């Protein structure tokens, strides 16, 4: 199943790249494996996946120990400050930095462990009440503040678009994130290298690619529907 799903996603990515005149190599696929057993991750790994996305610290740590060391782990979920210390030397990138306090904690723990952590600033472009993320208007100043901290580097921006039936409805949000990104590039802030736009999930990654995504985060489209057990 994973093989067929990955093939289909790959075809869609290539088609979206063609439509928008982008190179396939400019878009990186993150296999979002939250709630899925390690066996499924290994299957995806054997099919070539190296970027995996998780949204819970404990689950990421558990899987980290069981997967090959060349996996690039992306923390894509809301991160509590008291848990930063567990993942700071394990993650390739943290996509969900939405406050200076969280960035300060990441910086502090990164200094302790002598690593440099790449992060994306999460922006709530659609202004959804239920979502985390900084307001669009505050993004530039947050990026400027984080840029002053040691051992943390802002690599770009991330957004989680609303759940919609028709992915076209999210096009304006992806375009808005791209615009903020371009504005920041033009400011030439020291110690930031805006190069990544993490946007697009199973329902809307093709539109996100057309609007400039460099990372797309696909879970259901690769691993199938998630089942959440109530504990
Ligand atoms: C779960 C999740 C995804 C993947 O969602 P799908 O719709 O299953 O592709 C992407 N990004 C974030 C932040 C997520 O939490």
PDB file of C-alpha atoms and ligand atoms in Angstrom:
ATOM      1  CA  UNK A   1       0.000   0.000   0.000  1.00  0.00           C
ATOM      2  CA  UNK A   2       2.735   2.439   0.980  1.00  0.00           C
ATOM      3  CA  UNK A   3       4.532   1.765  -2.299  1.00  0.00           C
ATOM      4  CA  UNK A   4       1.461   2.612  -4.404  1.00  0.00           C
ATOM      5  CA  UNK A   5       0.678   5.651  -2.274  1.00  0.00           C
ATOM      6  CA  UNK A   6       4.204   6.988  -2.570  1.00  0.00           C
ATOM      7  CA  UNK A   7       4.139   6.485  -6.332  1.00  0.00           C
ATOM      8  CA  UNK A   8       0.896   8.430  -6.587  1.00  0.00           C
ATOM      9  CA  UNK A   9       2.205  11.258  -4.382  1.00  0.00           C
ATOM     10  CA  UNK A  10       5.408  11.357  -6.418  1.00  0.00           C
ATOM     11  CA  UNK A  11       3.424  11.674  -9.654  1.00  0.00           C
ATOM     12  CA  UNK A  12       1.337  14.487  -8.193  1.00  0.00           C
ATOM     13  CA  UNK A  13       4.439  16.337  -6.992  1.00  0.00           C
ATOM     14  CA  UNK A  14       6.056  16.084 -10.417  1.00  0.00           C
ATOM     15  CA  UNK A  15       2.887  17.258 -12.150  1.00  0.00           C
ATOM     16  CA  UNK A  16       2.542  20.242  -9.788  1.00  0.00           C
ATOM     17  CA  UNK A  17       6.197  21.125 -10.375  1.00  0.00           C
ATOM     18  CA  UNK A  18       5.672  20.956 -14.140  1.00  0.00           C
ATOM     19  CA  UNK A  19       2.577  23.151 -13.971  1.00  0.00           C
ATOM     20  CA  UNK A  20       4.410  25.820 -12.012  1.00  0.00           C
ATOM     21  CA  UNK A  21       7.744  25.635 -13.830  1.00  0.00           C
ATOM     22  CA  UNK A  22       9.623  24.355 -10.794  1.00  0.00           C
ATOM     23  CA  UNK A  23      12.291  21.668 -10.597  1.00  0.00           C
ATOM     24  CA  UNK A  24      11.280  18.462  -8.812  1.00  0.00           C
ATOM     25  CA  UNK A  25      14.420  18.786  -6.711  1.00  0.00           C
ATOM     26  CA  UNK A  26      13.157  22.030  -5.186  1.00  0.00           C
ATOM     27  CA  UNK A  27      10.359  20.271  -3.324  1.00  0.00           C
ATOM     28  CA  UNK A  28      11.122  17.900  -0.444  1.00  0.00           C
ATOM     29  CA  UNK A  29       8.580  15.379   0.790  1.00  0.00           C
ATOM     30  CA  UNK A  30       8.225  14.786   4.525  1.00  0.00           C
ATOM     31  CA  UNK A  31       6.504  11.503   5.351  1.00  0.00           C
ATOM     32  CA  UNK A  32       4.320  12.383   8.344  1.00  0.00           C
ATOM     33  CA  UNK A  33       4.376   9.173  10.377  1.00  0.00           C
ATOM     34  CA  UNK A  34       2.625  10.229  13.596  1.00  0.00           C
ATOM     35  CA  UNK A  35       0.530   7.432  15.171  1.00  0.00           C
ATOM     36  CA  UNK A  36       1.955   4.899  12.680  1.00  0.00           C
ATOM     37  CA  UNK A  37       4.016   1.870  13.770  1.00  0.00           C
ATOM     38  CA  UNK A  38       7.754   1.691  13.103  1.00  0.00           C
ATOM     39  CA  UNK A  39       7.219  -1.162  10.624  1.00  0.00           C
ATOM     40  CA  UNK A  40       5.424   1.269   8.333  1.00  0.00           C
ATOM     41  CA  UNK A  41       8.181   3.835   8.680  1.00  0.00           C
ATOM     42  CA  UNK A  42      10.734   1.168   7.777  1.00  0.00           C
ATOM     43  CA  UNK A  43       8.734   0.294   4.690  1.00  0.00           C
ATOM     44  CA  UNK A  44       8.747   3.945   3.623  1.00  0.00           C
ATOM     45  CA  UNK A  45      12.446   4.144   4.449  1.00  0.00           C
ATOM     46  CA  UNK A  46      13.182   1.152   2.215  1.00  0.00           C
ATOM     47  CA  UNK A  47      11.295   2.902  -0.568  1.00  0.00           C
ATOM     48  CA  UNK A  48      13.625   5.882  -0.233  1.00  0.00           C
ATOM     49  CA  UNK A  49      12.010   8.191   2.359  1.00  0.00           C
ATOM     50  CA  UNK A  50      14.529   9.889   4.631  1.00  0.00           C
ATOM     51  CA  UNK A  51      12.491  12.820   5.958  1.00  0.00           C
ATOM     52  CA  UNK A  52       9.928  11.870   8.609  1.00  0.00           C
ATOM     53  CA  UNK A  53       7.571  14.175  10.501  1.00  0.00           C
ATOM     54  CA  UNK A  54       6.291  13.626  14.029  1.00  0.00           C
ATOM     55  CA  UNK A  55       4.202  15.874  16.254  1.00  0.00           C
ATOM     56  CA  UNK A  56       4.820  14.380  19.709  1.00  0.00           C
ATOM     57  CA  UNK A  57       8.127  14.436  21.557  1.00  0.00           C
ATOM     58  CA  UNK A  58       7.797  10.995  23.168  1.00  0.00           C
ATOM     59  CA  UNK A  59       6.811   9.330  19.913  1.00  0.00           C
ATOM     60  CA  UNK A  60       9.673  10.976  18.051  1.00  0.00           C
ATOM     61  CA  UNK A  61      12.209   9.789  20.644  1.00  0.00           C
ATOM     62  CA  UNK A  62      10.846   6.219  20.599  1.00  0.00           C
ATOM     63  CA  UNK A  63      11.011   6.022  16.817  1.00  0.00           C
ATOM     64  CA  UNK A  64      14.368   7.785  16.680  1.00  0.00           C
ATOM     65  CA  UNK A  65      15.971   4.871  18.516  1.00  0.00           C
ATOM     66  CA  UNK A  66      14.376   2.292  16.238  1.00  0.00           C
ATOM     67  CA  UNK A  67      15.093   3.852  12.858  1.00  0.00           C
ATOM     68  CA  UNK A  68      18.388   4.145  10.928  1.00  0.00           C
ATOM     69  CA  UNK A  69      20.575   7.087  11.857  1.00  0.00           C
ATOM     70  CA  UNK A  70      20.367   8.798   8.471  1.00  0.00           C
ATOM     71  CA  UNK A  71      16.687   9.663   8.964  1.00  0.00           C
ATOM     72  CA  UNK A  72      16.013  13.404   9.134  1.00  0.00           C
ATOM     73  CA  UNK A  73      13.456  13.965  11.889  1.00  0.00           C
ATOM     74  CA  UNK A  74      11.130  16.936  11.565  1.00  0.00           C
ATOM     75  CA  UNK A  75       9.237  18.109  14.638  1.00  0.00           C
ATOM     76  CA  UNK A  76       6.030  19.492  13.168  1.00  0.00           C
ATOM     77  CA  UNK A  77       3.746  19.666  16.205  1.00  0.00           C
ATOM     78  CA  UNK A  78       3.279  22.157  18.988  1.00  0.00           C
ATOM     79  CA  UNK A  79       6.321  21.975  21.248  1.00  0.00           C
ATOM     80  CA  UNK A  80       6.249  22.607  24.990  1.00  0.00           C
ATOM     81  CA  UNK A  81       9.275  24.333  26.425  1.00  0.00           C
ATOM     82  CA  UNK A  82       9.893  21.698  29.095  1.00  0.00           C
ATOM     83  CA  UNK A  83      10.286  19.040  26.376  1.00  0.00           C
ATOM     84  CA  UNK A  84      12.767  20.875  24.182  1.00  0.00           C
ATOM     85  CA  UNK A  85      15.734  19.276  25.948  1.00  0.00           C
ATOM     86  CA  UNK A  86      14.718  15.782  24.839  1.00  0.00           C
ATOM     87  CA  UNK A  87      14.819  16.462  21.117  1.00  0.00           C
ATOM     88  CA  UNK A  88      17.200  19.323  20.515  1.00  0.00           C
ATOM     89  CA  UNK A  89      20.055  17.012  19.475  1.00  0.00           C
ATOM     90  CA  UNK A  90      17.822  14.566  17.600  1.00  0.00           C
ATOM     91  CA  UNK A  91      15.815  16.695  15.201  1.00  0.00           C
ATOM     92  CA  UNK A  92      16.897  17.902  11.808  1.00  0.00           C
ATOM     93  CA  UNK A  93      14.413  20.753  11.906  1.00  0.00           C
ATOM     94  CA  UNK A  94      11.718  22.142  14.196  1.00  0.00           C
ATOM     95  CA  UNK A  95       8.834  23.509  12.110  1.00  0.00           C
ATOM     96  CA  UNK A  96       6.694  24.840  14.920  1.00  0.00           C
ATOM     97  CA  UNK A  97       8.465  27.756  16.603  1.00  0.00           C
ATOM     98  CA  UNK A  98       5.832  30.357  17.359  1.00  0.00           C
ATOM     99  CA  UNK A  99       7.164  32.379  20.281  1.00  0.00           C
ATOM    100  CA  UNK A 100      10.366  33.997  21.448  1.00  0.00           C
ATOM    101  CA  UNK A 101      10.164  32.078  24.733  1.00  0.00           C
ATOM    102  CA  UNK A 102      10.203  28.758  22.886  1.00  0.00           C
ATOM    103  CA  UNK A 103      13.080  29.912  20.671  1.00  0.00           C
ATOM    104  CA  UNK A 104      15.030  31.006  23.761  1.00  0.00           C
ATOM    105  CA  UNK A 105      14.580  27.571  25.307  1.00  0.00           C
ATOM    106  CA  UNK A 106      15.719  25.857  22.101  1.00  0.00           C
ATOM    107  CA  UNK A 107      18.741  28.151  21.973  1.00  0.00           C
ATOM    108  CA  UNK A 108      19.613  27.479  25.622  1.00  0.00           C
ATOM    109  CA  UNK A 109      19.423  23.701  25.259  1.00  0.00           C
ATOM    110  CA  UNK A 110      21.282  23.797  21.938  1.00  0.00           C
ATOM    111  CA  UNK A 111      24.151  25.682  23.588  1.00  0.00           C
ATOM    112  CA  UNK A 112      24.270  23.080  26.387  1.00  0.00           C
ATOM    113  CA  UNK A 113      24.443  20.210  23.917  1.00  0.00           C
ATOM    114  CA  UNK A 114      26.752  22.075  21.568  1.00  0.00           C
ATOM    115  CA  UNK A 115      24.483  21.740  18.528  1.00  0.00           C
ATOM    116  CA  UNK A 116      22.893  24.243  16.183  1.00  0.00           C
ATOM    117  CA  UNK A 117      19.174  23.803  15.605  1.00  0.00           C
ATOM    118  CA  UNK A 118      17.411  24.738  12.382  1.00  0.00           C
ATOM    119  CA  UNK A 119      13.910  26.053  12.890  1.00  0.00           C
ATOM    120  CA  UNK A 120      10.967  27.391  10.954  1.00  0.00           C
ATOM    121  CA  UNK A 121       8.643  30.008  12.343  1.00  0.00           C
ATOM    122  CA  UNK A 122       5.040  28.823  12.322  1.00  0.00           C
ATOM    123  CA  UNK A 123       2.635  31.443  11.055  1.00  0.00           C
ATOM    124  CA  UNK A 124      -1.112  31.322  11.548  1.00  0.00           C
ATOM    125  CA  UNK A 125      -1.836  32.958   8.197  1.00  0.00           C
ATOM    126  CA  UNK A 126      -5.492  31.991   8.197  1.00  0.00           C
ATOM    127  CA  UNK A 127      -5.910  33.422  11.728  1.00  0.00           C
ATOM    128  CA  UNK A 128      -7.680  30.314  12.950  1.00  0.00           C
ATOM    129  CA  UNK A 129      -8.542  30.491  16.638  1.00  0.00           C
ATOM    130  CA  UNK A 130      -7.769  26.822  17.172  1.00  0.00           C
ATOM    131  CA  UNK A 131      -4.307  26.924  15.649  1.00  0.00           C
ATOM    132  CA  UNK A 132      -0.892  27.721  17.027  1.00  0.00           C
ATOM    133  CA  UNK A 133       1.433  30.050  15.181  1.00  0.00           C
ATOM    134  CA  UNK A 134       2.421  33.678  15.260  1.00  0.00           C
ATOM    135  CA  UNK A 135       0.271  36.347  13.618  1.00  0.00           C
ATOM    136  CA  UNK A 136       1.393  37.336  10.149  1.00  0.00           C
ATOM    137  CA  UNK A 137       2.020  40.909  11.339  1.00  0.00           C
ATOM    138  CA  UNK A 138       4.339  39.769  14.115  1.00  0.00           C
ATOM    139  CA  UNK A 139       6.361  37.310  12.053  1.00  0.00           C
ATOM    140  CA  UNK A 140       9.117  39.649  10.914  1.00  0.00           C
ATOM    141  CA  UNK A 141       9.848  40.971  14.392  1.00  0.00           C
ATOM    142  CA  UNK A 142       9.838  37.442  15.844  1.00  0.00           C
ATOM    143  CA  UNK A 143      12.302  36.315  13.176  1.00  0.00           C
ATOM    144  CA  UNK A 144      14.516  39.316  13.964  1.00  0.00           C
ATOM    145  CA  UNK A 145      14.528  38.497  17.682  1.00  0.00           C
ATOM    146  CA  UNK A 146      15.301  34.792  17.140  1.00  0.00           C
ATOM    147  CA  UNK A 147      18.163  35.742  14.812  1.00  0.00           C
ATOM    148  CA  UNK A 148      19.960  37.296  17.801  1.00  0.00           C
ATOM    149  CA  UNK A 149      20.017  34.024  19.768  1.00  0.00           C
ATOM    150  CA  UNK A 150      22.978  31.617  19.676  1.00  0.00           C
ATOM    151  CA  UNK A 151      22.836  28.068  18.268  1.00  0.00           C
ATOM    152  CA  UNK A 152      19.481  28.493  16.551  1.00  0.00           C
ATOM    153  CA  UNK A 153      19.016  29.385  12.891  1.00  0.00           C
ATOM    154  CA  UNK A 154      15.769  30.411  11.233  1.00  0.00           C
ATOM    155  CA  UNK A 155      15.559  28.614   7.891  1.00  0.00           C
ATOM    156  CA  UNK A 156      12.103  29.683   6.811  1.00  0.00           C
ATOM    157  CA  UNK A 157       8.396  29.657   7.577  1.00  0.00           C
ATOM    158  CA  UNK A 158       5.714  27.048   8.117  1.00  0.00           C
ATOM    159  CA  UNK A 159       1.936  27.143   8.114  1.00  0.00           C
ATOM    160  CA  UNK A 160      -0.917  24.733   8.668  1.00  0.00           C
ATOM    161  CA  UNK A 161      -3.747  25.754   6.379  1.00  0.00           C
ATOM    162  CA  UNK A 162      -7.391  25.216   7.327  1.00  0.00           C
ATOM    163  CA  UNK A 163      -9.092  21.926   6.608  1.00  0.00           C
ATOM    164  CA  UNK A 164     -11.114  22.531   3.449  1.00  0.00           C
ATOM    165  CA  UNK A 165     -13.003  20.439   0.915  1.00  0.00           C
ATOM    166  CA  UNK A 166     -11.569  22.324  -2.042  1.00  0.00           C
ATOM    167  CA  UNK A 167      -7.807  22.881  -1.803  1.00  0.00           C
ATOM    168  CA  UNK A 168      -8.108  25.989  -4.004  1.00  0.00           C
ATOM    169  CA  UNK A 169      -9.520  27.760  -0.952  1.00  0.00           C
ATOM    170  CA  UNK A 170      -6.090  27.560   0.667  1.00  0.00           C
ATOM    171  CA  UNK A 171      -4.194  29.067  -2.256  1.00  0.00           C
ATOM    172  CA  UNK A 172      -4.356  32.588  -0.832  1.00  0.00           C
ATOM    173  CA  UNK A 173      -2.912  31.425   2.497  1.00  0.00           C
ATOM    174  CA  UNK A 174       0.039  29.754   0.801  1.00  0.00           C
ATOM    175  CA  UNK A 175       0.578  32.870  -1.319  1.00  0.00           C
ATOM    176  CA  UNK A 176       0.434  35.003   1.821  1.00  0.00           C
ATOM    177  CA  UNK A 177       3.100  32.893   3.565  1.00  0.00           C
ATOM    178  CA  UNK A 178       5.305  33.159   0.478  1.00  0.00           C
ATOM    179  CA  UNK A 179       4.868  36.938   0.518  1.00  0.00           C
ATOM    180  CA  UNK A 180       5.955  37.207   4.161  1.00  0.00           C
ATOM    181  CA  UNK A 181       8.946  35.017   3.313  1.00  0.00           C
ATOM    182  CA  UNK A 182       9.951  37.239   0.409  1.00  0.00           C
ATOM    183  CA  UNK A 183       9.536  40.361   2.564  1.00  0.00           C
ATOM    184  CA  UNK A 184      11.904  38.880   5.149  1.00  0.00           C
ATOM    185  CA  UNK A 185      14.480  37.986   2.481  1.00  0.00           C
ATOM    186  CA  UNK A 186      14.432  41.606   1.320  1.00  0.00           C
ATOM    187  CA  UNK A 187      15.215  42.792   4.844  1.00  0.00           C
ATOM    188  CA  UNK A 188      18.576  40.998   4.796  1.00  0.00           C
ATOM    189  CA  UNK A 189      18.576  40.128   8.485  1.00  0.00           C
ATOM    190  CA  UNK A 190      21.858  38.709   9.822  1.00  0.00           C
ATOM    191  CA  UNK A 191      21.936  35.060  10.889  1.00  0.00           C
ATOM    192  CA  UNK A 192      18.842  33.977   9.041  1.00  0.00           C
ATOM    193  CA  UNK A 193      18.744  32.137   5.759  1.00  0.00           C
ATOM    194  CA  UNK A 194      15.225  32.111   4.446  1.00  0.00           C
ATOM    195  CA  UNK A 195      15.166  29.131   2.149  1.00  0.00           C
ATOM    196  CA  UNK A 196      12.346  26.867   3.256  1.00  0.00           C
ATOM    197  CA  UNK A 197       8.577  27.161   3.041  1.00  0.00           C
ATOM    198  CA  UNK A 198       6.869  24.270   4.811  1.00  0.00           C
ATOM    199  CA  UNK A 199       3.275  24.197   3.588  1.00  0.00           C
ATOM    200  CA  UNK A 200       0.808  21.718   2.161  1.00  0.00           C
ATOM    201  CA  UNK A 201      -0.570  18.441   3.544  1.00  0.00           C
ATOM    202  CA  UNK A 202      -2.396  15.515   1.940  1.00  0.00           C
ATOM    203  CA  UNK A 203      -5.413  17.601   0.959  1.00  0.00           C
ATOM    204  CA  UNK A 204      -3.616  20.586  -0.499  1.00  0.00           C
ATOM    205  CA  UNK A 205       0.064  19.897  -1.221  1.00  0.00           C
ATOM    206  CA  UNK A 206      -0.296  20.335  -4.978  1.00  0.00           C
ATOM    207  CA  UNK A 207      -1.627  23.864  -4.558  1.00  0.00           C
ATOM    208  CA  UNK A 208       1.117  24.537  -1.986  1.00  0.00           C
ATOM    209  CA  UNK A 209       3.770  23.454  -4.500  1.00  0.00           C
ATOM    210  CA  UNK A 210       2.283  25.762  -7.112  1.00  0.00           C
ATOM    211  CA  UNK A 211       2.605  28.598  -4.580  1.00  0.00           C
ATOM    212  CA  UNK A 212       6.230  27.843  -3.706  1.00  0.00           C
ATOM    213  CA  UNK A 213       6.410  25.146  -1.005  1.00  0.00           C
ATOM    214  CA  UNK A 214       9.874  23.642  -0.523  1.00  0.00           C
ATOM    215  CA  UNK A 215       8.694  21.160   2.114  1.00  0.00           C
ATOM    216  CA  UNK A 216       5.352  19.398   1.925  1.00  0.00           C
ATOM    217  CA  UNK A 217       4.137  17.313   4.879  1.00  0.00           C
ATOM    218  CA  UNK A 218       2.129  14.292   3.766  1.00  0.00           C
ATOM    219  CA  UNK A 219       0.756  11.739   6.215  1.00  0.00           C
ATOM    220  CA  UNK A 220      -2.559  10.208   5.131  1.00  0.00           C
ATOM    221  CA  UNK A 221      -1.552  10.262   1.471  1.00  0.00           C
ATOM    222  CA  UNK A 222       1.387   7.933   2.233  1.00  0.00           C
ATOM    223  CA  UNK A 223       0.399   5.887   5.285  1.00  0.00           C
ATOM    224  CA  UNK A 224      -3.405   5.930   5.050  1.00  0.00           C
ATOM    225  CA  UNK A 225      -5.944   7.257   7.524  1.00  0.00           C
ATOM    226  CA  UNK A 226      -4.854   7.633  11.132  1.00  0.00           C
ATOM    227  CA  UNK A 227      -6.694   5.945  13.944  1.00  0.00           C
ATOM    228  CA  UNK A 228      -6.597   7.757  17.221  1.00  0.00           C
ATOM    229  CA  UNK A 229      -7.235   5.609  20.243  1.00  0.00           C
ATOM    230  CA  UNK A 230      -8.815   7.417  23.149  1.00  0.00           C
ATOM    231  CA  UNK A 231      -6.866   6.887  26.347  1.00  0.00           C
TER     232      UNK A 231
HETATM  233  C1  LIG B   1      -0.635  15.479  10.740  1.00  0.00           C
HETATM  234  C2  LIG B   1       0.060  16.633  10.133  1.00  0.00           C
HETATM  235  C3  LIG B   1       0.343  16.656   8.747  1.00  0.00           C
HETATM  236  C4  LIG B   1      -0.082  15.576   7.775  1.00  0.00           C
HETATM  237  O1  LIG B   1      -1.465  15.567   7.612  1.00  0.00           O
HETATM  238  P1  LIG B   1      -2.158  14.689   6.463  1.00  0.00           P
HETATM  239  O2  LIG B   1      -3.420  15.404   6.182  1.00  0.00           O
HETATM  240  O3  LIG B   1      -2.363  13.334   7.036  1.00  0.00           O
HETATM  241  O4  LIG B   1      -1.233  14.666   5.299  1.00  0.00           O
HETATM  242  C5  LIG B   1       1.043  17.738   8.260  1.00  0.00           C
HETATM  243  N1  LIG B   1       1.441  18.756   9.069  1.00  0.00           N
HETATM  244  C6  LIG B   1       1.192  18.759  10.378  1.00  0.00           C
HETATM  245  C7  LIG B   1       1.663  19.894  11.209  1.00  0.00           C
HETATM  246  C8  LIG B   1       0.493  17.707  10.948  1.00  0.00           C
HETATM  247  O5  LIG B   1       0.249  17.727  12.273  1.00  0.00           O
END
